[in-house]
Coordinates of C-alpha atoms in Angstrom, one line a residue:
M1 CA 108.2 -26.6 -13.1
E2 CA 109.2 -25.8 -16.7
N3 CA 112.2 -23.9 -15.6
L4 CA 113.9 -27.2 -14.5
I5 CA 114.4 -28.2 -18.1
Q6 CA 115.6 -24.7 -19.0
L7 CA 118.1 -25.0 -16.1
V8 CA 119.3 -28.4 -17.3
N9 CA 119.6 -27.0 -20.8
R10 CA 121.7 -24.1 -19.6
L11 CA 124.0 -26.4 -17.6
Q12 CA 124.3 -28.8 -20.6
R13 CA 125.3 -25.9 -22.8
A14 CA 127.9 -24.8 -20.3
C15 CA 129.2 -28.3 -20.0
T16 CA 129.4 -28.4 -23.8
A17 CA 131.3 -25.1 -24.0
L18 CA 133.9 -26.4 -21.4
G19 CA 134.1 -29.9 -22.8
D20 CA 132.9 -31.2 -19.5
H21 CA 131.3 -34.3 -20.9
G22 CA 132.1 -37.8 -22.1
E23 CA 135.2 -39.7 -21.1
E24 CA 137.7 -36.9 -21.6
S25 CA 137.5 -35.7 -18.0
A26 CA 138.9 -37.8 -15.1
L27 CA 136.4 -36.3 -12.7
P28 CA 132.7 -37.3 -12.7
T29 CA 130.9 -34.9 -15.1
L30 CA 127.8 -32.9 -14.6
W31 CA 126.8 -33.7 -18.2
D32 CA 126.6 -37.4 -17.4
A33 CA 124.4 -36.7 -14.3
L34 CA 121.9 -34.5 -16.2
P35 CA 119.0 -36.5 -17.6
S36 CA 118.6 -36.5 -21.4
I37 CA 116.6 -38.4 -24.0
A38 CA 118.3 -40.5 -26.6
V39 CA 116.4 -41.3 -29.9
V40 CA 117.2 -44.8 -31.0
G41 CA 116.1 -46.7 -34.1
G42 CA 117.1 -48.6 -37.2
Q43 CA 117.9 -46.9 -40.5
S44 CA 114.8 -45.6 -42.2
S45 CA 112.7 -46.2 -39.1
G46 CA 111.4 -42.6 -39.2
K47 CA 113.7 -41.2 -36.5
S48 CA 114.5 -38.0 -38.3
S49 CA 110.8 -37.4 -39.1
V50 CA 109.8 -37.8 -35.5
L51 CA 112.4 -35.2 -34.4
E52 CA 111.3 -32.8 -37.1
S53 CA 107.7 -33.3 -36.1
I54 CA 108.5 -32.5 -32.4
V55 CA 110.5 -29.4 -33.5
G56 CA 108.0 -28.4 -36.2
K57 CA 110.8 -27.6 -38.6
D58 CA 112.7 -29.2 -41.5
F59 CA 116.3 -29.1 -40.3
L60 CA 117.8 -32.6 -40.6
P61 CA 119.7 -33.9 -43.6
R62 CA 117.9 -36.6 -45.6
G63 CA 119.0 -39.2 -48.0
S64 CA 119.5 -43.0 -48.4
G65 CA 121.7 -45.1 -46.2
I66 CA 123.3 -43.7 -43.1
V67 CA 122.4 -40.0 -43.0
T68 CA 123.0 -39.3 -39.3
R69 CA 126.7 -40.1 -38.9
R70 CA 127.4 -38.2 -35.7
P71 CA 125.4 -37.8 -32.5
L72 CA 123.2 -34.7 -32.6
V73 CA 122.5 -33.2 -29.2
L74 CA 119.4 -31.2 -29.8
Q75 CA 118.2 -28.7 -27.1
L76 CA 114.8 -27.2 -27.5
H77 CA 114.0 -23.9 -25.8
R78 CA 110.5 -22.6 -25.6
L79 CA 110.1 -18.9 -26.3
E80 CA 107.1 -16.6 -25.8
Q81 CA 104.5 -16.5 -28.5
G82 CA 105.4 -14.1 -31.3
S83 CA 109.1 -14.5 -30.8
R84 CA 111.3 -15.3 -33.8
E85 CA 112.6 -18.8 -34.2
Y86 CA 116.4 -19.3 -34.5
A87 CA 119.1 -21.9 -34.0
E88 CA 122.6 -21.9 -32.7
F89 CA 125.4 -24.5 -33.0
G90 CA 127.9 -25.3 -30.2
H91 CA 130.8 -24.9 -32.7
L92 CA 129.4 -21.5 -33.9
P93 CA 128.3 -20.0 -30.6
R94 CA 127.8 -16.4 -31.8
K95 CA 126.0 -17.2 -35.1
K96 CA 122.2 -17.3 -35.2
F97 CA 120.5 -19.3 -37.9
T98 CA 117.0 -18.2 -38.9
D99 CA 116.9 -20.2 -42.1
F100 CA 116.5 -23.9 -41.2
A101 CA 117.6 -25.0 -44.6
A102 CA 121.0 -23.5 -43.6
V103 CA 120.8 -25.5 -40.3
R104 CA 120.4 -28.7 -42.4
K105 CA 123.4 -27.7 -44.5
E106 CA 125.6 -26.9 -41.5
I107 CA 124.8 -30.2 -39.9
A108 CA 125.9 -32.0 -43.1
D109 CA 129.0 -29.8 -43.5
E110 CA 130.0 -30.2 -39.9
T111 CA 129.6 -34.0 -40.2
D112 CA 131.9 -33.9 -43.3
R113 CA 134.4 -31.8 -41.5
E114 CA 134.8 -34.5 -38.8
T115 CA 134.4 -37.6 -41.0
G116 CA 135.5 -36.4 -44.4
R117 CA 133.2 -36.8 -47.4
S118 CA 132.8 -40.5 -46.7
K119 CA 130.1 -42.7 -45.2
Q120 CA 132.1 -43.3 -42.0
I121 CA 130.8 -42.3 -38.6
S122 CA 132.1 -40.3 -35.6
S123 CA 131.3 -40.3 -31.9
V124 CA 132.1 -36.6 -31.6
P125 CA 128.7 -34.9 -31.1
I126 CA 127.2 -31.9 -32.8
Y127 CA 125.4 -29.5 -30.4
L128 CA 122.4 -27.7 -31.7
S129 CA 120.0 -25.4 -29.8
I130 CA 116.6 -24.4 -31.3
Y131 CA 114.7 -21.5 -29.8
S132 CA 111.0 -21.4 -30.8
P133 CA 107.5 -20.6 -29.4
N134 CA 106.4 -23.9 -31.1
V135 CA 108.5 -26.3 -29.1
V136 CA 108.5 -27.7 -25.6
N137 CA 111.6 -27.5 -23.4
L138 CA 113.4 -30.7 -24.1
T139 CA 116.9 -32.2 -24.7
L140 CA 117.1 -34.9 -27.4
I141 CA 120.1 -36.8 -28.7
D142 CA 119.7 -38.1 -32.2
L143 CA 121.9 -41.1 -32.7
P144 CA 123.0 -42.8 -36.0
G145 CA 120.5 -45.4 -37.1
L146 CA 121.3 -49.1 -36.3
T147 CA 122.1 -51.2 -39.3
K148 CA 122.7 -54.8 -40.0
V149 CA 125.1 -54.6 -43.0
A150 CA 127.9 -52.3 -44.2
V151 CA 127.4 -50.7 -47.6
E152 CA 130.1 -49.8 -50.1
G153 CA 132.5 -47.2 -48.7
Q154 CA 132.0 -48.2 -45.1
S155 CA 134.3 -50.2 -42.9
D156 CA 133.4 -53.8 -42.0
S157 CA 133.2 -52.7 -38.3
I158 CA 130.6 -50.0 -38.9
V159 CA 127.7 -52.2 -37.7
A160 CA 129.4 -52.8 -34.4
D161 CA 130.7 -49.2 -34.2
I162 CA 127.2 -47.8 -34.4
E163 CA 125.8 -50.2 -31.9
N164 CA 128.7 -49.4 -29.4
M165 CA 128.1 -45.7 -29.9
V166 CA 124.4 -46.0 -29.2
R167 CA 125.0 -48.3 -26.3
A168 CA 127.5 -45.8 -24.7
Y169 CA 124.7 -43.3 -24.5
I170 CA 121.7 -45.4 -23.5
E171 CA 123.5 -47.5 -20.9
K172 CA 123.8 -44.4 -18.6
P173 CA 121.1 -44.6 -15.9
N174 CA 120.2 -40.9 -16.4
C175 CA 119.4 -41.5 -20.1
I176 CA 115.7 -41.8 -21.2
I177 CA 115.4 -44.0 -24.3
L178 CA 113.0 -43.0 -27.1
A179 CA 112.8 -46.3 -29.1
V180 CA 111.5 -45.6 -32.6
S181 CA 110.1 -48.6 -34.5
P182 CA 108.1 -48.7 -37.8
A183 CA 104.6 -50.2 -37.4
N184 CA 104.8 -51.9 -40.7
Q185 CA 107.5 -54.3 -39.4
D186 CA 107.4 -57.0 -36.8
L187 CA 108.4 -55.7 -33.4
A188 CA 110.4 -58.8 -32.9
T189 CA 112.8 -57.5 -35.5
S190 CA 113.0 -54.0 -34.2
D191 CA 116.6 -52.8 -33.7
A192 CA 115.5 -50.1 -31.2
I193 CA 113.5 -52.6 -29.1
K194 CA 116.3 -55.2 -29.1
I195 CA 119.0 -52.8 -27.9
S196 CA 116.7 -51.1 -25.4
R197 CA 115.7 -54.4 -23.8
E198 CA 119.4 -55.2 -23.3
V199 CA 120.2 -52.1 -21.4
D200 CA 116.8 -51.5 -19.8
P201 CA 115.3 -55.0 -19.4
K202 CA 112.5 -53.7 -17.1
G203 CA 111.6 -50.9 -19.5
E204 CA 111.9 -48.3 -16.7
R205 CA 113.6 -45.8 -19.0
T206 CA 112.1 -46.7 -22.4
F207 CA 109.4 -45.0 -24.3
G208 CA 108.1 -46.7 -27.4
V209 CA 107.3 -44.7 -30.6
L210 CA 105.5 -46.3 -33.6
T211 CA 106.0 -44.7 -36.9
K212 CA 104.5 -45.4 -40.4
I213 CA 101.2 -46.5 -38.9
D214 CA 99.5 -45.1 -42.0
L215 CA 101.6 -47.3 -44.2
M216 CA 100.5 -50.7 -42.8
D217 CA 98.9 -53.2 -45.0
K218 CA 95.2 -53.0 -45.5
G219 CA 93.3 -55.1 -43.0
T220 CA 96.1 -54.7 -40.3
D221 CA 96.5 -52.2 -37.6
A222 CA 98.8 -51.2 -34.7
V223 CA 96.3 -51.3 -31.9
D224 CA 97.9 -54.4 -30.1
M225 CA 101.2 -52.6 -30.3
L226 CA 99.9 -49.2 -29.1
E227 CA 98.0 -50.8 -26.2
G228 CA 101.1 -52.7 -25.1
R229 CA 99.8 -56.2 -25.8
A230 CA 102.4 -57.0 -28.5
Y231 CA 105.3 -55.7 -26.4
K232 CA 104.6 -54.2 -23.0
L233 CA 106.5 -51.2 -21.6
Q234 CA 106.0 -49.3 -18.4
F235 CA 105.0 -46.3 -20.3
P236 CA 102.3 -46.2 -23.0
W237 CA 103.3 -46.5 -26.6
I238 CA 102.8 -43.4 -28.7
G239 CA 102.0 -43.6 -32.4
V240 CA 102.9 -40.9 -34.9
V241 CA 102.1 -40.2 -38.6
N242 CA 105.0 -38.4 -40.3
R243 CA 105.0 -36.6 -43.6
S244 CA 105.3 -38.9 -46.6
Q245 CA 108.1 -38.4 -49.1
A246 CA 105.6 -36.8 -51.4
D247 CA 104.7 -34.3 -48.6
I248 CA 108.4 -33.5 -48.1
N249 CA 108.9 -33.0 -51.8
K250 CA 105.9 -30.7 -51.9
N251 CA 107.3 -28.8 -48.8
V252 CA 104.1 -29.5 -46.9
D253 CA 104.1 -27.2 -43.8
M254 CA 104.8 -28.8 -40.5
I255 CA 101.8 -27.2 -38.9
A256 CA 99.6 -28.6 -41.6
A257 CA 101.3 -32.0 -41.2
R258 CA 100.5 -32.0 -37.5
R259 CA 96.9 -31.1 -38.2
R260 CA 96.6 -34.0 -40.7
E261 CA 98.2 -36.3 -38.2
K262 CA 95.5 -35.4 -35.6
E263 CA 92.8 -35.9 -38.2
Y264 CA 94.2 -39.3 -39.1
F265 CA 94.0 -40.7 -35.5
S266 CA 90.7 -39.1 -34.7
S267 CA 89.0 -40.2 -38.0
T268 CA 90.4 -43.8 -38.2
P269 CA 88.0 -46.1 -36.4
E270 CA 90.8 -48.4 -35.0
Y271 CA 92.6 -45.5 -33.4
R272 CA 89.8 -43.1 -32.5
H273 CA 89.8 -44.2 -28.8
L274 CA 93.5 -43.5 -28.6
A275 CA 93.6 -40.2 -30.5
S276 CA 94.2 -38.0 -27.5
K277 CA 97.3 -40.0 -26.7
M278 CA 98.8 -40.1 -30.2
G279 CA 100.8 -37.8 -32.4
S280 CA 104.1 -36.0 -32.4
E281 CA 102.8 -33.0 -30.5
H282 CA 101.5 -35.3 -27.7
L283 CA 104.9 -37.1 -27.8
G284 CA 106.8 -33.9 -27.2
K285 CA 104.6 -32.9 -24.3
V286 CA 104.8 -36.4 -22.7
M287 CA 108.6 -36.4 -23.0
S288 CA 108.9 -32.9 -21.7
K289 CA 106.7 -33.7 -18.7
H290 CA 108.6 -36.9 -18.0
L291 CA 111.9 -35.2 -18.3
E292 CA 110.8 -32.6 -15.7
A293 CA 109.8 -35.4 -13.3
V294 CA 113.1 -37.2 -13.8
I295 CA 115.1 -34.0 -13.3
K296 CA 113.1 -33.2 -10.1
S297 CA 113.8 -36.7 -8.7
R298 CA 117.5 -36.3 -9.5
I299 CA 118.0 -33.0 -7.8
P300 CA 119.3 -34.5 -4.5
G301 CA 121.8 -36.6 -6.5
L302 CA 122.8 -33.7 -8.6
Q303 CA 123.4 -31.6 -5.5
S304 CA 125.5 -34.3 -4.0
L305 CA 127.6 -34.7 -7.2
I306 CA 128.1 -31.0 -7.6
N307 CA 129.1 -30.5 -4.0
K308 CA 131.6 -33.4 -4.2
T309 CA 133.0 -32.3 -7.5
I310 CA 133.5 -28.7 -6.2
I311 CA 135.5 -30.2 -3.3
D312 CA 137.6 -32.3 -5.7
L313 CA 138.2 -29.4 -8.1
E314 CA 139.2 -27.1 -5.2
S315 CA 141.5 -29.8 -3.9
E316 CA 143.2 -30.3 -7.3
L317 CA 143.5 -26.6 -7.9
S318 CA 145.1 -26.3 -4.5
R319 CA 147.5 -29.1 -5.4
L320 CA 148.4 -27.4 -8.7
G321 CA 149.2 -24.2 -6.9
K322 CA 148.6 -20.6 -7.7
P323 CA 149.0 -19.2 -11.2
I324 CA 152.3 -17.4 -11.9
A325 CA 152.5 -13.7 -11.2
T326 CA 153.2 -11.4 -14.1
D327 CA 155.3 -8.7 -12.4
A328 CA 158.8 -9.1 -11.0
G329 CA 157.8 -8.3 -7.5
G330 CA 155.0 -10.9 -7.6
K331 CA 157.4 -13.5 -9.1
L332 CA 160.0 -12.8 -6.4
Y333 CA 157.3 -13.2 -3.7
M334 CA 156.1 -16.5 -5.2
V335 CA 159.7 -17.9 -5.3
M336 CA 160.3 -16.8 -1.7
E337 CA 157.0 -18.3 -0.5
V338 CA 157.8 -21.6 -2.2
C339 CA 161.3 -21.6 -0.6
R340 CA 159.8 -20.8 2.8
T341 CA 157.4 -23.7 2.5
F342 CA 160.3 -26.1 1.6
D343 CA 162.4 -24.7 4.5
G344 CA 159.5 -25.2 6.9
I345 CA 159.1 -28.8 5.8
F346 CA 162.9 -29.4 6.2
K347 CA 162.8 -28.0 9.8
E348 CA 159.8 -30.3 10.6
H349 CA 162.0 -33.3 9.6
L350 CA 164.7 -32.1 12.0
D351 CA 162.3 -31.3 14.8
G352 CA 160.5 -34.6 14.7
V353 CA 157.2 -33.4 13.3
R354 CA 158.1 -35.4 10.2
P355 CA 160.4 -38.5 10.2
G356 CA 164.1 -38.5 9.6
G357 CA 165.7 -36.3 12.2
D358 CA 166.0 -39.2 14.6
K359 CA 168.7 -40.7 12.3
I360 CA 171.1 -37.9 13.4
Y361 CA 170.7 -38.9 17.0
N362 CA 171.5 -42.5 16.0
V363 CA 174.8 -41.3 14.6
F364 CA 175.7 -39.8 18.0
D365 CA 174.3 -42.5 20.2
N366 CA 175.4 -45.6 18.2
Q367 CA 177.6 -45.0 15.2
L368 CA 180.2 -42.7 16.8
P369 CA 180.6 -44.7 20.1
A370 CA 180.9 -47.9 18.0
A371 CA 183.5 -46.3 15.8
L372 CA 185.5 -45.1 18.8
K373 CA 185.3 -48.5 20.4
R374 CA 186.6 -50.2 17.2
L375 CA 189.8 -48.1 17.4
Q376 CA 192.6 -50.5 18.2
F377 CA 194.7 -48.6 20.8
D378 CA 196.1 -51.9 22.0
K379 CA 198.0 -52.3 18.8
Q380 CA 199.2 -48.7 19.0
L381 CA 200.3 -49.3 22.6
S382 CA 201.9 -52.7 22.0
M383 CA 205.1 -53.5 23.9
D384 CA 207.3 -53.1 20.8
N385 CA 205.7 -49.8 19.7
V386 CA 205.9 -48.4 23.3
R387 CA 209.6 -49.4 23.5
K388 CA 210.3 -47.9 20.1
L389 CA 208.6 -44.5 20.7
I390 CA 210.0 -44.2 24.3
T391 CA 213.5 -45.0 23.1
E392 CA 213.4 -42.7 20.1
A393 CA 211.9 -39.9 22.2
D394 CA 215.0 -40.1 24.6
G395 CA 217.4 -39.4 21.8
Y396 CA 221.0 -39.9 22.8
Q397 CA 220.2 -39.1 26.5
P398 CA 218.0 -41.5 28.4
H399 CA 215.1 -40.0 30.5
L400 CA 215.9 -39.5 34.1
I401 CA 212.6 -39.9 35.9
A402 CA 209.7 -40.1 33.5
P403 CA 209.8 -40.4 29.7
E404 CA 207.7 -37.2 29.1
Q405 CA 208.4 -36.9 25.4
G406 CA 207.7 -40.6 25.0
Y407 CA 204.4 -40.2 26.7
R408 CA 203.5 -37.3 24.5
R409 CA 204.3 -39.1 21.3
L410 CA 202.4 -42.2 22.4
I411 CA 199.3 -40.1 23.3
E412 CA 199.5 -38.0 20.2
S413 CA 199.8 -41.1 17.9
S414 CA 196.9 -42.7 19.6
L415 CA 194.6 -39.6 19.6
I416 CA 195.3 -38.9 15.9
S417 CA 193.3 -42.1 15.1
I418 CA 190.2 -40.5 16.6
K419 CA 190.0 -38.2 13.6
G420 CA 188.6 -41.0 11.5
P421 CA 185.4 -41.6 13.6
A422 CA 185.1 -37.8 14.0
E423 CA 185.1 -37.2 10.2
A424 CA 182.8 -40.2 9.7
A425 CA 180.3 -38.6 12.1
V426 CA 180.4 -35.4 10.2
D427 CA 179.9 -37.2 6.9
A428 CA 177.1 -39.3 8.2
V429 CA 175.2 -36.3 9.5
H430 CA 175.8 -34.6 6.1
A431 CA 174.3 -37.6 4.3
I432 CA 171.2 -37.5 6.5
L433 CA 170.7 -33.8 6.0
K434 CA 171.2 -34.2 2.3
D435 CA 168.6 -36.9 2.2
L436 CA 166.2 -34.8 4.3
V437 CA 166.6 -32.0 1.7
H438 CA 165.6 -34.4 -1.1
K439 CA 162.6 -35.6 0.9
S440 CA 161.5 -32.1 1.7
I441 CA 161.8 -31.1 -1.9
S442 CA 159.6 -34.1 -3.0
E443 CA 157.1 -33.2 -0.2
T444 CA 156.9 -29.5 -1.3
A445 CA 153.9 -29.6 -3.7
E446 CA 154.8 -26.1 -5.0
L447 CA 158.2 -27.3 -6.2
K448 CA 156.7 -30.0 -8.3
Q449 CA 155.0 -27.1 -10.2
Y450 CA 158.2 -25.4 -11.1
P451 CA 161.0 -27.9 -12.3
S452 CA 163.7 -25.2 -12.7
L453 CA 163.1 -23.8 -9.3
R454 CA 163.2 -27.3 -7.8
V455 CA 166.6 -27.9 -9.4
E456 CA 167.9 -24.5 -8.2
V457 CA 166.6 -25.0 -4.6
N458 CA 168.1 -28.5 -4.4
G459 CA 171.4 -27.2 -5.7
A460 CA 171.5 -24.3 -3.3
A461 CA 170.5 -26.4 -0.3
V462 CA 173.1 -29.1 -1.1
E463 CA 175.8 -26.5 -1.6
S464 CA 175.0 -24.9 1.8
L465 CA 175.2 -28.4 3.4
E466 CA 178.6 -29.0 1.8
R467 CA 179.8 -25.6 3.1
M468 CA 178.5 -26.5 6.6
R469 CA 180.1 -30.0 6.4
D470 CA 183.5 -28.5 5.6
E471 CA 183.2 -26.0 8.6
S472 CA 182.0 -28.8 10.8
K473 CA 184.8 -31.1 9.8
K474 CA 187.3 -28.3 10.5
A475 CA 185.8 -27.6 13.9
T476 CA 185.5 -31.2 14.9
L477 CA 189.0 -32.1 13.9
Q478 CA 190.2 -29.1 15.8
L479 CA 188.7 -30.7 18.9
V480 CA 190.9 -33.8 18.4
E481 CA 194.0 -31.7 17.6
M482 CA 193.4 -29.6 20.8
E483 CA 193.5 -32.8 22.8
C484 CA 196.7 -33.8 21.0
S485 CA 198.4 -30.4 21.5
Y486 CA 197.7 -30.0 25.2
L487 CA 197.7 -32.9 27.8
T488 CA 195.8 -32.7 31.0
V489 CA 198.6 -32.3 33.6
D490 CA 196.4 -33.4 36.6
F491 CA 196.0 -36.8 35.2
F492 CA 199.8 -37.4 35.2
R493 CA 200.4 -35.8 38.5
K494 CA 198.2 -38.4 40.0
L495 CA 200.2 -41.2 38.5
P496 CA 202.5 -42.9 41.2
Q497 CA 206.3 -42.4 40.9
D498 CA 208.5 -45.4 40.6
I499 CA 210.2 -44.9 43.9
E500 CA 206.9 -44.9 45.7
K501 CA 206.2 -48.3 44.3
G502 CA 209.4 -49.6 45.9
G503 CA 211.8 -48.9 43.2
N504 CA 215.4 -48.8 44.0
P505 CA 217.0 -45.5 42.9
T506 CA 220.5 -47.1 43.0
H507 CA 219.5 -49.4 40.1
S508 CA 220.7 -48.6 36.6
I509 CA 218.6 -46.1 34.7
F510 CA 218.3 -48.6 31.9
D511 CA 216.4 -51.0 34.1
R512 CA 213.5 -48.7 33.5
Y513 CA 213.2 -50.2 30.0
N514 CA 212.1 -53.5 31.2
D515 CA 208.8 -55.0 30.1
S516 CA 207.0 -54.3 33.4
Y517 CA 207.9 -50.6 33.2
L518 CA 206.9 -50.4 29.5
R519 CA 203.6 -52.1 30.2
R520 CA 202.9 -49.5 33.0
I521 CA 203.6 -46.7 30.5
G522 CA 201.2 -48.3 27.9
S523 CA 198.6 -48.7 30.6
N524 CA 198.9 -45.1 31.7
V525 CA 198.6 -43.8 28.1
L526 CA 195.6 -46.0 27.4
S527 CA 193.9 -44.7 30.5
Y528 CA 194.5 -41.1 29.3
V529 CA 193.4 -41.8 25.8
N530 CA 190.2 -43.5 27.0
M531 CA 189.5 -40.4 29.2
V532 CA 189.9 -38.2 26.1
C533 CA 187.7 -40.5 24.0
A534 CA 184.9 -40.2 26.6
S535 CA 185.2 -36.4 26.5
L536 CA 185.2 -36.3 22.6
R537 CA 182.2 -38.6 22.5
N538 CA 180.3 -35.8 24.1
S539 CA 182.0 -32.8 22.4
I540 CA 182.0 -34.1 18.8
P541 CA 178.1 -34.3 18.6
K542 CA 178.0 -30.7 20.0
S543 CA 180.3 -29.5 17.3
V544 CA 178.4 -31.3 14.6
V545 CA 175.1 -30.0 15.7
Y546 CA 176.3 -26.5 16.1
C547 CA 178.1 -26.4 12.7
Q548 CA 175.7 -28.5 10.6
V549 CA 172.2 -29.1 12.1
R550 CA 171.8 -25.8 13.8
E551 CA 173.2 -23.9 10.8
A552 CA 171.0 -25.9 8.4
K553 CA 167.9 -24.9 10.4
R554 CA 169.0 -21.3 10.6
S555 CA 170.5 -20.5 7.2
L556 CA 170.0 -23.3 4.6
L557 CA 168.9 -21.0 1.8
D558 CA 170.5 -17.7 2.9
H559 CA 173.0 -17.6 0.0
F560 CA 170.2 -18.5 -2.4
F561 CA 168.0 -15.7 -1.1
T562 CA 170.9 -13.2 -1.5
D563 CA 171.4 -14.2 -5.1
L564 CA 167.6 -14.2 -5.7
G565 CA 167.4 -10.5 -4.8
K566 CA 169.8 -9.6 -7.6
K567 CA 167.7 -11.3 -10.3
E568 CA 165.5 -9.4 -12.8
G569 CA 161.9 -10.3 -13.7
R570 CA 163.0 -12.3 -16.8
Q571 CA 165.4 -14.4 -14.7
L572 CA 162.8 -15.0 -12.0
G573 CA 160.5 -16.1 -14.8
T574 CA 162.9 -18.8 -15.8
L575 CA 162.6 -20.2 -12.3
L576 CA 158.9 -20.3 -12.6
D577 CA 158.8 -22.3 -15.8
E578 CA 155.6 -24.2 -15.1
D579 CA 154.6 -27.0 -17.4
P580 CA 152.2 -25.6 -20.0
A581 CA 150.0 -28.7 -19.5
I582 CA 149.7 -27.8 -15.8
M583 CA 148.8 -24.2 -16.7
Q584 CA 146.1 -25.4 -19.1
R585 CA 144.9 -27.9 -16.6
R586 CA 144.5 -25.1 -13.9
L587 CA 142.7 -22.9 -16.4
S588 CA 140.3 -25.7 -17.3
L589 CA 139.7 -26.6 -13.7
A590 CA 139.0 -23.0 -12.8
K591 CA 136.4 -22.8 -15.5
R592 CA 134.8 -26.1 -14.4
L593 CA 134.8 -24.9 -10.9
E594 CA 133.0 -21.7 -11.9
L595 CA 130.5 -23.8 -13.8
Y596 CA 129.8 -26.1 -10.9
R597 CA 129.5 -23.2 -8.4
A598 CA 127.0 -21.6 -10.7
A599 CA 125.2 -24.9 -11.1
Q600 CA 125.2 -25.4 -7.3
S601 CA 123.6 -21.9 -6.8
E602 CA 120.9 -22.5 -9.5
I603 CA 120.0 -26.0 -8.5
D604 CA 119.9 -25.0 -4.8
S605 CA 117.6 -22.1 -5.6
V606 CA 115.3 -24.5 -7.5
A607 CA 115.4 -27.1 -4.8
W608 CA 114.4 -24.5 -2.1
S609 CA 111.6 -23.2 -4.2
K610 CA 109.9 -26.6 -4.5

């Protein structure tokens, strides 16, 4: 199933192009879920030589001290025999390198571009793909060599920095560890074995590679190590014999070096029985085969991650909203659609689909009746006030039968006080409607996308509510004034006349100003005022609902829509002033979604073909 590694390589390259890797993304990344092989070892352990032996090319920078100062993500792609070898860098996607000496130089130059011409390190990876008929399909990550001391020109923290960088890669459960240790040193002091044991104590993800076997002291060998007796791993140790510095200086061909490596193991008595399981060529095949097996086992998990991530990406894209239209008509349509969404949410609050509309009913059912009840008509109709108004209303001629003008003045002065609760009801409903506008704006996801449009819609809605409040106040106060301007005659016709109550018509007319008579007038007026209050308690809510609530549902943004139709494309564009960060985020998410959908299709096709 060689195409599995090719598929993973393609997906990793796509992830690299989109920056869909590492800790930069808030969402789980496909890169982290794809298995890869990290090459770990101490400085001068022979890491670079192992990689070059697997590739069959000289392409890595060499020198003393820390040479690998950035992670190198190396993807190997097997071509058909006879095909021409070439390399491509992630940062130079359209440039093919056929000269591998130029590849070495570009790695060094790109490292310097990131770190400067210093001995410092960087965690920013270099991505390199090599296409050749002499490689196996494989992804390897070459990491800076572990060290124990900082040299001149390096920060004191470099030892810990390198270890933390290596650990960040090999701690991931999908990372296979290729631990490189020199055979001419005690395994107990091996940096690669030490850090691998910490992150993979059972050795389930660790492959051991012994280098420099040919440089061991005479009379010693690496058989105990290669056969797992010195340090046992779940996978067999693999020994390699790299080119010597003299071979490198003489430009010994890699193919010839591989042949000499085979001859070494097959001709050395101690290793002859292990010869078929030794060498860089065998190492490459073993790692490729194991990587295929790991990828195959991870397919269900990959499918689950991809499906979940697609849902998350679609959800976030939906939350961010559609991209802005380019033409005036499209922009006008977008603004109208956003406003309709807001208007719909506002109506849902009034209709009880969302909370808040019930507060308006509370104004009518509790606040208004309580305010009317608190009106102190008793003070208005006190004995002194009744006597004063009745007397003043008679002028220089006392009333003959009933003090009509006095009654009217008493009623009018009492009813005028109802204007206060009536206005308060209007203002209370206005405050609730205004609050529901603010809530609806905050609940309209599309308005979060366009700050200027949010401000305009809020201003237009509040302005409409204020206009409706003024109309409602005028209409509601007119209800009170109508009650003041025309009294219900039937009420007074039913009042008993003094003579029917046993009054003596021969008594002086001024006897009618006694306390009993005035109290009866006050009681009659209070009864009438209470009757009017009961009537207004029902009619004021009707007026408020008609002028404010109903109008807000019907025409909250009508004036805004009228003005909107007069705007040109440039003016509409100022309303759709989306945050550039959101625009960039949407573009990034769209590209990631495209990647994950392609990955879903490819991985599903591979899964079904198994």
